[in-house]
PDB file of C-alpha atoms in Angstrom:
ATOM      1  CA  UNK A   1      45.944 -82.830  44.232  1.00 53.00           C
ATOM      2  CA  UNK A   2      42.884 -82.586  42.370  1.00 77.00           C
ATOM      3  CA  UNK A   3      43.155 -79.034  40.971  1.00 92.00           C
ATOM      4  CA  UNK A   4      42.725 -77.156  38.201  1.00 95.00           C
ATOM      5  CA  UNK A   5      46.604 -77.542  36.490  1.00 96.00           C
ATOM      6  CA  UNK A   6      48.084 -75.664  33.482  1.00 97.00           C
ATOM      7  CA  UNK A   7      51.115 -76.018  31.264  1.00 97.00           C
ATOM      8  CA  UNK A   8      53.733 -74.425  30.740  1.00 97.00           C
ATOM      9  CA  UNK A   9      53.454 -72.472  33.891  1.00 96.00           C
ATOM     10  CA  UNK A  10      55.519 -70.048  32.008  1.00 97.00           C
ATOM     11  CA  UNK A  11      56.256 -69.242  28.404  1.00 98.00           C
ATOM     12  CA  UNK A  12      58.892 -66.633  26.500  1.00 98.00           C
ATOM     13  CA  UNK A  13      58.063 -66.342  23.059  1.00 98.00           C
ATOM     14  CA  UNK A  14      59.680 -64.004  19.954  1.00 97.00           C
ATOM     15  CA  UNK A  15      57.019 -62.264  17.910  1.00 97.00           C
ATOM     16  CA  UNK A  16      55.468 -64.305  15.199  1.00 97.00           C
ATOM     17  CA  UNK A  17      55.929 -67.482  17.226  1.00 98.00           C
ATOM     18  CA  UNK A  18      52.836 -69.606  17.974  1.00 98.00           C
ATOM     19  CA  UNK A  19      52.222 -70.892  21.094  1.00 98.00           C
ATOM     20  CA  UNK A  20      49.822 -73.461  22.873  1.00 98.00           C
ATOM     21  CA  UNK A  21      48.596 -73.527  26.219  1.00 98.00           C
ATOM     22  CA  UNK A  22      46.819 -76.272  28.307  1.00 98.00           C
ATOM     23  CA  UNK A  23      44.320 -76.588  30.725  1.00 98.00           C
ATOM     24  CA  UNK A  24      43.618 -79.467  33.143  1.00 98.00           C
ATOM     25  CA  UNK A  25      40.178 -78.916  34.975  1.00 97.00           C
ATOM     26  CA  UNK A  26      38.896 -80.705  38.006  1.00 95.00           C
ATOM     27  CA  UNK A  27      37.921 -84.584  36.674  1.00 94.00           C
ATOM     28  CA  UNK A  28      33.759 -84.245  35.940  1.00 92.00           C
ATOM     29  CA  UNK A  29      33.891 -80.230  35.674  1.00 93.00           C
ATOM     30  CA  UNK A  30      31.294 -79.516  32.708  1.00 92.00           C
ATOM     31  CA  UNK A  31      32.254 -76.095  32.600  1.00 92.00           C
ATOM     32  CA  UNK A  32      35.798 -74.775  31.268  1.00 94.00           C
ATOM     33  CA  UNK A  33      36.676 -70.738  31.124  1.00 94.00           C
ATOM     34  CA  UNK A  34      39.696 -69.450  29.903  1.00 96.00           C
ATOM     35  CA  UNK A  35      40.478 -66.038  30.947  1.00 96.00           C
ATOM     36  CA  UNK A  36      43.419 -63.357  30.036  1.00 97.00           C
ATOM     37  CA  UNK A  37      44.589 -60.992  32.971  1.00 96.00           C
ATOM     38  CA  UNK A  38      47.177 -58.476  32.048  1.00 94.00           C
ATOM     39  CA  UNK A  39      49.515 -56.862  34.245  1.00 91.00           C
ATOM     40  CA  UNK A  40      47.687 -54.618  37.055  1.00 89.00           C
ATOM     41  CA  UNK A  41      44.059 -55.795  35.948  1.00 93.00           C
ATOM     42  CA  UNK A  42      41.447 -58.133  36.216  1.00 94.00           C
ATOM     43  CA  UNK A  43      40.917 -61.072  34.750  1.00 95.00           C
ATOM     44  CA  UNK A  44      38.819 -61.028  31.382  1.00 95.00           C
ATOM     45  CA  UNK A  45      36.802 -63.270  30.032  1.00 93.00           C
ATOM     46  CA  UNK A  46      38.262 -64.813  26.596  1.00 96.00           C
ATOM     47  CA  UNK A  47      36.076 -68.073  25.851  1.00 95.00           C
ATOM     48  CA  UNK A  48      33.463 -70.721  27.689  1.00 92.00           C
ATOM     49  CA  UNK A  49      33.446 -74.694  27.512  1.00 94.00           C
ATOM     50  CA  UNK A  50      30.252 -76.145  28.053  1.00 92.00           C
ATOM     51  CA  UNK A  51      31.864 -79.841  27.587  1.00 94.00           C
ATOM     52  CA  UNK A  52      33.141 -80.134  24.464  1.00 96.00           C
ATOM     53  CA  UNK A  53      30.952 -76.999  23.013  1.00 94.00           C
ATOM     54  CA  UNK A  54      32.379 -74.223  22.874  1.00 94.00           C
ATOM     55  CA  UNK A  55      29.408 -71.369  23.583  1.00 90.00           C
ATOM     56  CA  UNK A  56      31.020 -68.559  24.100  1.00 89.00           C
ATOM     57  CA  UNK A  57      34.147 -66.939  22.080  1.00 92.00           C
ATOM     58  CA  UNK A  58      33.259 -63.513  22.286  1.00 90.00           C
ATOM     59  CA  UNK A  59      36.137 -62.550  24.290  1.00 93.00           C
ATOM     60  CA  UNK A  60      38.796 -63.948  21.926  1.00 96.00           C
ATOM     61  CA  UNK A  61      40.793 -60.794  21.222  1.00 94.00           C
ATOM     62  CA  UNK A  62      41.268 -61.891  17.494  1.00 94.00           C
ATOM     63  CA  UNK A  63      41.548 -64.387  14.991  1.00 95.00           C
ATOM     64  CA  UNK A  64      44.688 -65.667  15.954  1.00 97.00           C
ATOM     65  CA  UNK A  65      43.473 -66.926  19.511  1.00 98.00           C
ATOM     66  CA  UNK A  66      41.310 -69.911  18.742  1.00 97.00           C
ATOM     67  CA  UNK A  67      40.478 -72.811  21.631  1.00 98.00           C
ATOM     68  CA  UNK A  68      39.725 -76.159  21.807  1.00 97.00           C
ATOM     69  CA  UNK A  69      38.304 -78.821  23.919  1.00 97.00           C
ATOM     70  CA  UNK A  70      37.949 -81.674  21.899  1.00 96.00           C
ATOM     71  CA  UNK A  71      36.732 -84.611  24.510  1.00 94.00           C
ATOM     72  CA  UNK A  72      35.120 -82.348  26.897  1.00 93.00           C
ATOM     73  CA  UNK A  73      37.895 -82.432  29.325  1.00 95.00           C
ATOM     74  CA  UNK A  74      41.671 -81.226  28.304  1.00 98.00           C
ATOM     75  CA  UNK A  75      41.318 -77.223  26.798  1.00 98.00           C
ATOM     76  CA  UNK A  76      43.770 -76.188  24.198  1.00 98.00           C
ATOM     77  CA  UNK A  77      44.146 -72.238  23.747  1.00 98.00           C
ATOM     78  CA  UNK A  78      46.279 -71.298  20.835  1.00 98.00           C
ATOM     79  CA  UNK A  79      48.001 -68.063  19.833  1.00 98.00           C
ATOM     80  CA  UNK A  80      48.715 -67.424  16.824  1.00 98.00           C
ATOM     81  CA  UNK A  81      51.527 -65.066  15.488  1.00 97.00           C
ATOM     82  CA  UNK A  82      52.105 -63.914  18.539  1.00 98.00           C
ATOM     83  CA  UNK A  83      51.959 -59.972  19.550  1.00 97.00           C
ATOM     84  CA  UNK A  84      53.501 -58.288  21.745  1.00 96.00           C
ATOM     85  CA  UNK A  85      50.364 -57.038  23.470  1.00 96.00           C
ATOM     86  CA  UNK A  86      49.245 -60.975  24.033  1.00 97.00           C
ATOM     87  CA  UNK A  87      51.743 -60.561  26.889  1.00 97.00           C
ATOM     88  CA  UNK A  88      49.450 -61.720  29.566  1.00 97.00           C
ATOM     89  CA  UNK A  89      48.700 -64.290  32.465  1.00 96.00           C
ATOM     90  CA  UNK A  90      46.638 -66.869  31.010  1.00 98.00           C
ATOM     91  CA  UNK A  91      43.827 -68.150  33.284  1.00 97.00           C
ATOM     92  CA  UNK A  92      42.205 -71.369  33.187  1.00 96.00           C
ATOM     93  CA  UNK A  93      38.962 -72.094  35.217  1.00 94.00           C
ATOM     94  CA  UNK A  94      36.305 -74.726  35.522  1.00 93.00           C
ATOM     95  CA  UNK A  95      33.244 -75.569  37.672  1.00 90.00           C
ATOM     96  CA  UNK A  96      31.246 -78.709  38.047  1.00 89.00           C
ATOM     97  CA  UNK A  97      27.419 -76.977  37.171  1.00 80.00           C
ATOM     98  CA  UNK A  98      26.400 -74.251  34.785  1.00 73.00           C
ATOM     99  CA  UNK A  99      26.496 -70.976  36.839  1.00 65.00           C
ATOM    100  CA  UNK A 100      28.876 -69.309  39.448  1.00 59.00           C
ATOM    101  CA  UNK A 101      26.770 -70.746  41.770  1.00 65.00           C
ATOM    102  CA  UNK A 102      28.692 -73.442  41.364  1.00 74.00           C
ATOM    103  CA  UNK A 103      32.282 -72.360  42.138  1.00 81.00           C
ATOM    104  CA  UNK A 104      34.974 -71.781  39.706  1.00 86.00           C
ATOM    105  CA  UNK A 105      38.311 -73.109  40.304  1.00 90.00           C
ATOM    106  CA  UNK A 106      41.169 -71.374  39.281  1.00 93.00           C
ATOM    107  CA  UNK A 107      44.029 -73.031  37.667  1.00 95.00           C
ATOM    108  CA  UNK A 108      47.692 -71.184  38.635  1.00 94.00           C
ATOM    109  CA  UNK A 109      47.900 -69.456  35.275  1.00 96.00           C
ATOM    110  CA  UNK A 110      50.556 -69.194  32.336  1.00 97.00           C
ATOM    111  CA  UNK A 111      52.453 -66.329  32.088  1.00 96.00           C
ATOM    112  CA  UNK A 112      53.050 -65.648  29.066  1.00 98.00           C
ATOM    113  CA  UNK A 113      56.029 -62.813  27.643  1.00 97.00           C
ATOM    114  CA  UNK A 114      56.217 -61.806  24.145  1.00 97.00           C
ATOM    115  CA  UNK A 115      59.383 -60.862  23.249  1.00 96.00           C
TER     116      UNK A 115
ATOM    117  CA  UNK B   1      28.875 -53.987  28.040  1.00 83.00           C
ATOM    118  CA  UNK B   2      29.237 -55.150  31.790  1.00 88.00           C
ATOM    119  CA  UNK B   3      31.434 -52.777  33.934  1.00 93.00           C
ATOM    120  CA  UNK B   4      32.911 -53.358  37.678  1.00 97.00           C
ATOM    121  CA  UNK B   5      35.238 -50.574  39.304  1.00 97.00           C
ATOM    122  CA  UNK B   6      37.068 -51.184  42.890  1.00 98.00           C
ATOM    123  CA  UNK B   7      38.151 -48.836  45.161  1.00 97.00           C
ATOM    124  CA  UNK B   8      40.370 -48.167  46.511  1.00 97.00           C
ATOM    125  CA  UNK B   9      43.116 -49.345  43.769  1.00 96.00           C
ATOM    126  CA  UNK B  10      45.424 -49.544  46.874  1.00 97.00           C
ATOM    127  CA  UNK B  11      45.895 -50.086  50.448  1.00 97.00           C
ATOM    128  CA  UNK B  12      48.481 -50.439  53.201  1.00 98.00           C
ATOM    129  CA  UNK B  13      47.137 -50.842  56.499  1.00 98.00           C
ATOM    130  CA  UNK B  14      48.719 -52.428  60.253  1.00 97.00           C
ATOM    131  CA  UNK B  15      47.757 -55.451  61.636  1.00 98.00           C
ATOM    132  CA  UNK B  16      44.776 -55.151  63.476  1.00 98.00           C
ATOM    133  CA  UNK B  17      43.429 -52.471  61.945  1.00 98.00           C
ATOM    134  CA  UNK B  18      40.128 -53.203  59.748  1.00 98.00           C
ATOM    135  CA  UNK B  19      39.666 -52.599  56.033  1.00 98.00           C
ATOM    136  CA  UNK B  20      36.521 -52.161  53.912  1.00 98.00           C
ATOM    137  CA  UNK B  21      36.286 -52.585  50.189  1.00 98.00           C
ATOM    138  CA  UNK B  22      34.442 -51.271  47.341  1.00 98.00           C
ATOM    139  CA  UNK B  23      32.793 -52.789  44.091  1.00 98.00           C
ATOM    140  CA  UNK B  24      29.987 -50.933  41.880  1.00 98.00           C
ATOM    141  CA  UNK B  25      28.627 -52.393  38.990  1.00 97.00           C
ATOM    142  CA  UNK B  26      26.734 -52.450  35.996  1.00 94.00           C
ATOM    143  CA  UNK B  27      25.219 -55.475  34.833  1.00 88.00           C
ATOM    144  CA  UNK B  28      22.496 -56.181  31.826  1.00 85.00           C
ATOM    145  CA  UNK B  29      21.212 -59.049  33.628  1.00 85.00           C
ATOM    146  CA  UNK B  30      22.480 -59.836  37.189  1.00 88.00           C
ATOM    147  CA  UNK B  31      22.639 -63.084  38.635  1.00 87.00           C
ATOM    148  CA  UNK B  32      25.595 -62.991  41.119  1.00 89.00           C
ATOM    149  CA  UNK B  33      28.455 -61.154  42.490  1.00 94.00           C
ATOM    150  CA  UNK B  34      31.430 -62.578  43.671  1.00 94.00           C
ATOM    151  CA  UNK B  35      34.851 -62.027  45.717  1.00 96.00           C
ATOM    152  CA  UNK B  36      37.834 -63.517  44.869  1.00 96.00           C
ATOM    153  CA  UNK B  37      41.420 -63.226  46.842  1.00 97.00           C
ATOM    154  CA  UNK B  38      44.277 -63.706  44.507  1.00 95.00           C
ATOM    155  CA  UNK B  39      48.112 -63.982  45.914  1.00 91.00           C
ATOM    156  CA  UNK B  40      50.820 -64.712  43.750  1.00 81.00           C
ATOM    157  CA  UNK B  41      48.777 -66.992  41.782  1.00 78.00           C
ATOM    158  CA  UNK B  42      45.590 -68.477  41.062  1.00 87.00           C
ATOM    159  CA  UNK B  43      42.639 -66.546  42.325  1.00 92.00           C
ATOM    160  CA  UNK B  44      40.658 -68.075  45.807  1.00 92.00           C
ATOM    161  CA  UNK B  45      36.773 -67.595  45.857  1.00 91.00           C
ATOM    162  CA  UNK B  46      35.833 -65.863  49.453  1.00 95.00           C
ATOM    163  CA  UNK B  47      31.698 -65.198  48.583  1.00 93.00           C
ATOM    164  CA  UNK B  48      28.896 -65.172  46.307  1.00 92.00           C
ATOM    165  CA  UNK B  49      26.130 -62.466  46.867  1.00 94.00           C
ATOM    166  CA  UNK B  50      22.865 -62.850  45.029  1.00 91.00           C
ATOM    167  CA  UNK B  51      20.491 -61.611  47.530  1.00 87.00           C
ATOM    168  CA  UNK B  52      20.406 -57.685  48.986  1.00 89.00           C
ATOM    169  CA  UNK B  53      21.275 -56.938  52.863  1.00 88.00           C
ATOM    170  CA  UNK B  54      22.007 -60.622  53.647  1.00 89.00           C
ATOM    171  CA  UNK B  55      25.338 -60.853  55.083  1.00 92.00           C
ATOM    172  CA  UNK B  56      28.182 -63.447  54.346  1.00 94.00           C
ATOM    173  CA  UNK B  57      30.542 -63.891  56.904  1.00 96.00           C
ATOM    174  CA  UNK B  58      33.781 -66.247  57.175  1.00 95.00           C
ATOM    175  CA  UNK B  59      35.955 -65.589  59.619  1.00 97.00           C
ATOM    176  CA  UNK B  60      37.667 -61.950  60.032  1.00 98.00           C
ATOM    177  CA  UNK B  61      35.711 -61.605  56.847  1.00 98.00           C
ATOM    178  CA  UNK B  62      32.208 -60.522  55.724  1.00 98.00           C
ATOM    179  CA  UNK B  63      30.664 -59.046  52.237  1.00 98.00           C
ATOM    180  CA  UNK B  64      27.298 -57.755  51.682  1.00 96.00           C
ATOM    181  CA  UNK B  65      25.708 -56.564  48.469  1.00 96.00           C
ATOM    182  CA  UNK B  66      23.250 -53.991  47.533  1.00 95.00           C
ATOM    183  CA  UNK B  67      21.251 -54.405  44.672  1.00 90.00           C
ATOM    184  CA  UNK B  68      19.513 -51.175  44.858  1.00 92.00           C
ATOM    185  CA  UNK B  69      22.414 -49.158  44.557  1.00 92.00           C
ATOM    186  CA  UNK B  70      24.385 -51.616  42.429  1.00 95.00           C
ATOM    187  CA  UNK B  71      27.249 -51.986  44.992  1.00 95.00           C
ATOM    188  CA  UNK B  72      28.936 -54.104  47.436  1.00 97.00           C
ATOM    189  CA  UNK B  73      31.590 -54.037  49.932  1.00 98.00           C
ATOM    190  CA  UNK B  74      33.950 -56.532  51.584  1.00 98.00           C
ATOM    191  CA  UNK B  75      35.154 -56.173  55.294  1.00 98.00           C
ATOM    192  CA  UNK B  76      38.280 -57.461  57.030  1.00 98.00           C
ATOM    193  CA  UNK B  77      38.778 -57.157  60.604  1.00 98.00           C
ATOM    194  CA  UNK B  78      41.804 -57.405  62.724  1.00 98.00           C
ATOM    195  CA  UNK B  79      43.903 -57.865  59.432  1.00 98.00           C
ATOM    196  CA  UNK B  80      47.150 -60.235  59.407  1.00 98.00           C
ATOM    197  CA  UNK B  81      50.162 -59.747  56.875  1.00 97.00           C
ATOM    198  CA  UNK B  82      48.415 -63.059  55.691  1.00 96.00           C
ATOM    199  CA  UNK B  83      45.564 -61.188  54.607  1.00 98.00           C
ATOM    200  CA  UNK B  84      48.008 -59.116  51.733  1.00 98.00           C
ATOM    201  CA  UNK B  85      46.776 -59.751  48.194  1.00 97.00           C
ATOM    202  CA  UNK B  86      44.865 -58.525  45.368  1.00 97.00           C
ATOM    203  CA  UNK B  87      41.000 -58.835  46.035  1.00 98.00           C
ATOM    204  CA  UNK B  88      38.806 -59.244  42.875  1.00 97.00           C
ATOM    205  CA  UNK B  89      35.311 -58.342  42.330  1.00 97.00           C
ATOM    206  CA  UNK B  90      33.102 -60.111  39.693  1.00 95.00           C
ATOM    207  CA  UNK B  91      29.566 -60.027  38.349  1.00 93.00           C
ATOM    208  CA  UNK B  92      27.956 -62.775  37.003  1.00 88.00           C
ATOM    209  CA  UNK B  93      25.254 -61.940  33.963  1.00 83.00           C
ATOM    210  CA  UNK B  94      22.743 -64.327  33.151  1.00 77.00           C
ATOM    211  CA  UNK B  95      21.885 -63.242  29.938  1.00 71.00           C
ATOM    212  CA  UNK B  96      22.967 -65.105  26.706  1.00 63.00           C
ATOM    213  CA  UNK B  97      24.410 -68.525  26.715  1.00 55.00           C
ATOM    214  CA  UNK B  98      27.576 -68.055  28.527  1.00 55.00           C
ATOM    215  CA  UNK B  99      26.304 -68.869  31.849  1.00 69.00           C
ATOM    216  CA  UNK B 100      29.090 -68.234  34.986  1.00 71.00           C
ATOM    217  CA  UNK B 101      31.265 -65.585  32.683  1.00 80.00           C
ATOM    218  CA  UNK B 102      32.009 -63.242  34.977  1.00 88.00           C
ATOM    219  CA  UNK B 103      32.849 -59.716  34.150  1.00 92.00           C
ATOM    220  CA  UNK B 104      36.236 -59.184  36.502  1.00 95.00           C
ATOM    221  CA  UNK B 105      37.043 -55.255  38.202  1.00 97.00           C
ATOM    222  CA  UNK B 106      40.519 -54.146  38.567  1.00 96.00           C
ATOM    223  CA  UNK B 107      41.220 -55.256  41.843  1.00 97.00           C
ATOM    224  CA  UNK B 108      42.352 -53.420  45.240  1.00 98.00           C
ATOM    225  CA  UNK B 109      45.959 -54.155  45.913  1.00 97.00           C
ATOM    226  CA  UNK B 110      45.914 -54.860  49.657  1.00 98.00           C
ATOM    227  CA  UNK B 111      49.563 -54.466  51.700  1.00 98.00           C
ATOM    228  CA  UNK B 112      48.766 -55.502  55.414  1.00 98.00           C
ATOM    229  CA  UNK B 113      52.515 -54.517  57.365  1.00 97.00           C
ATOM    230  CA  UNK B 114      53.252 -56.115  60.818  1.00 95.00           C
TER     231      UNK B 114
END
């Protein structure tokens, strides 16, 4: 099983709790996404991995979401003081090349609930 | 700011019976669209469009995209209860440094009964 995996695969947390979720991409993948999809929507687009670099926060929905991939291969997100309103499934994906021309994989999520 | 809508929101259909799809988009910079089936879980990639009027077929299922009138739709034929999901629409921008983020629409809740 050489998948994109993700831990907890569910996570209850009071309000004002921090919490930490991981991401396991496919061995080699250069590229790491994390994504948030709330109940009833799409996915969007929190923060992009290039290896270890992270290029791309502008989707972090505030200062208390902050990510990490220190060794180009594990990905950290963090919440902060959590918020009701971070109640969410939390996406991890990652691809091998640079584009979506090369396929993202889709980890199986962690659903978070903010209590 | 990138923007994909899906239509219908909804839809419950028979087996056998054959479905289309919708996705419009706007997009600073195109580079790709994609289609994505997701169950109860992680979200499966079906196609990548880059290229108007070419047709992608797999199976019951085909997609093609129109870049003139910034739209796309996906097709199922003779649908199964297997085919019941959410299908996702994405765009891909290639501006900026970020490239493969993909700007996600709502989704079209498909219900296929036997």
């Amino acid at each position: 099983g050489a998948g994109v995996s993700q831990s907890p695969r569910y996570k209850v947390a009071k309000r004002g709790q921090d919490v930490a979720l991981r991401c396991d991409p496919i061995s080699g993948h250069v590229s790491l996404f994390w994504y948030q999809q709330a109940l009833g929507q799409g996915p969007e687009f929190l923060t992009y991995f290039q290896n270890e670099a992270q290029l791309d926060k502008s989707g972090l929905p505030s200062d208390r979401f902050f990510a990490e991939r220190p060794e180009g291969s594990v990905s950290t997100l963090k919440i902060q003081r959590t918020q009701q309103e971070d109640s969410a499934v939390y996406l991890c994906a990652s691809s091998y090349g640079l584009a979506a021309s090369y396929e993202q994989y889709f980890g199986p999520g962690t659903r978070l609930t903010v209590t | 700011e990138d923007k994909v809508v899906q239509s219908p929101l909804s839809l419950v259909v028979h087996e056998g019976d054959t479905v289309t799809l919708n996705c419009s988009y706007e997009v600073t910079n195109f580079r790709s669209l994609l289609w994505y089936k997701q169950e109860k879980k992680a979200p499966t990639f079906l196609f990548m469009l880059t290229s108007s009027g070419i047709e992608k077929k797999s199976g019951r299922l085909s997609s093609i995209l129109d870049k003139k009138e910034l739209f796309s739709i996906l097709n199922i034929t003779a649908t199964q209860t297997g085919d019941s999901a959410v299908y996702l629409c994405a765009v891909e921008d290639a501006g900026g440094t970020s490239y493969g983020k993909l700007t996600f629409g709502q989704g079209t809740i498909l219900t296929v009964h036997p």
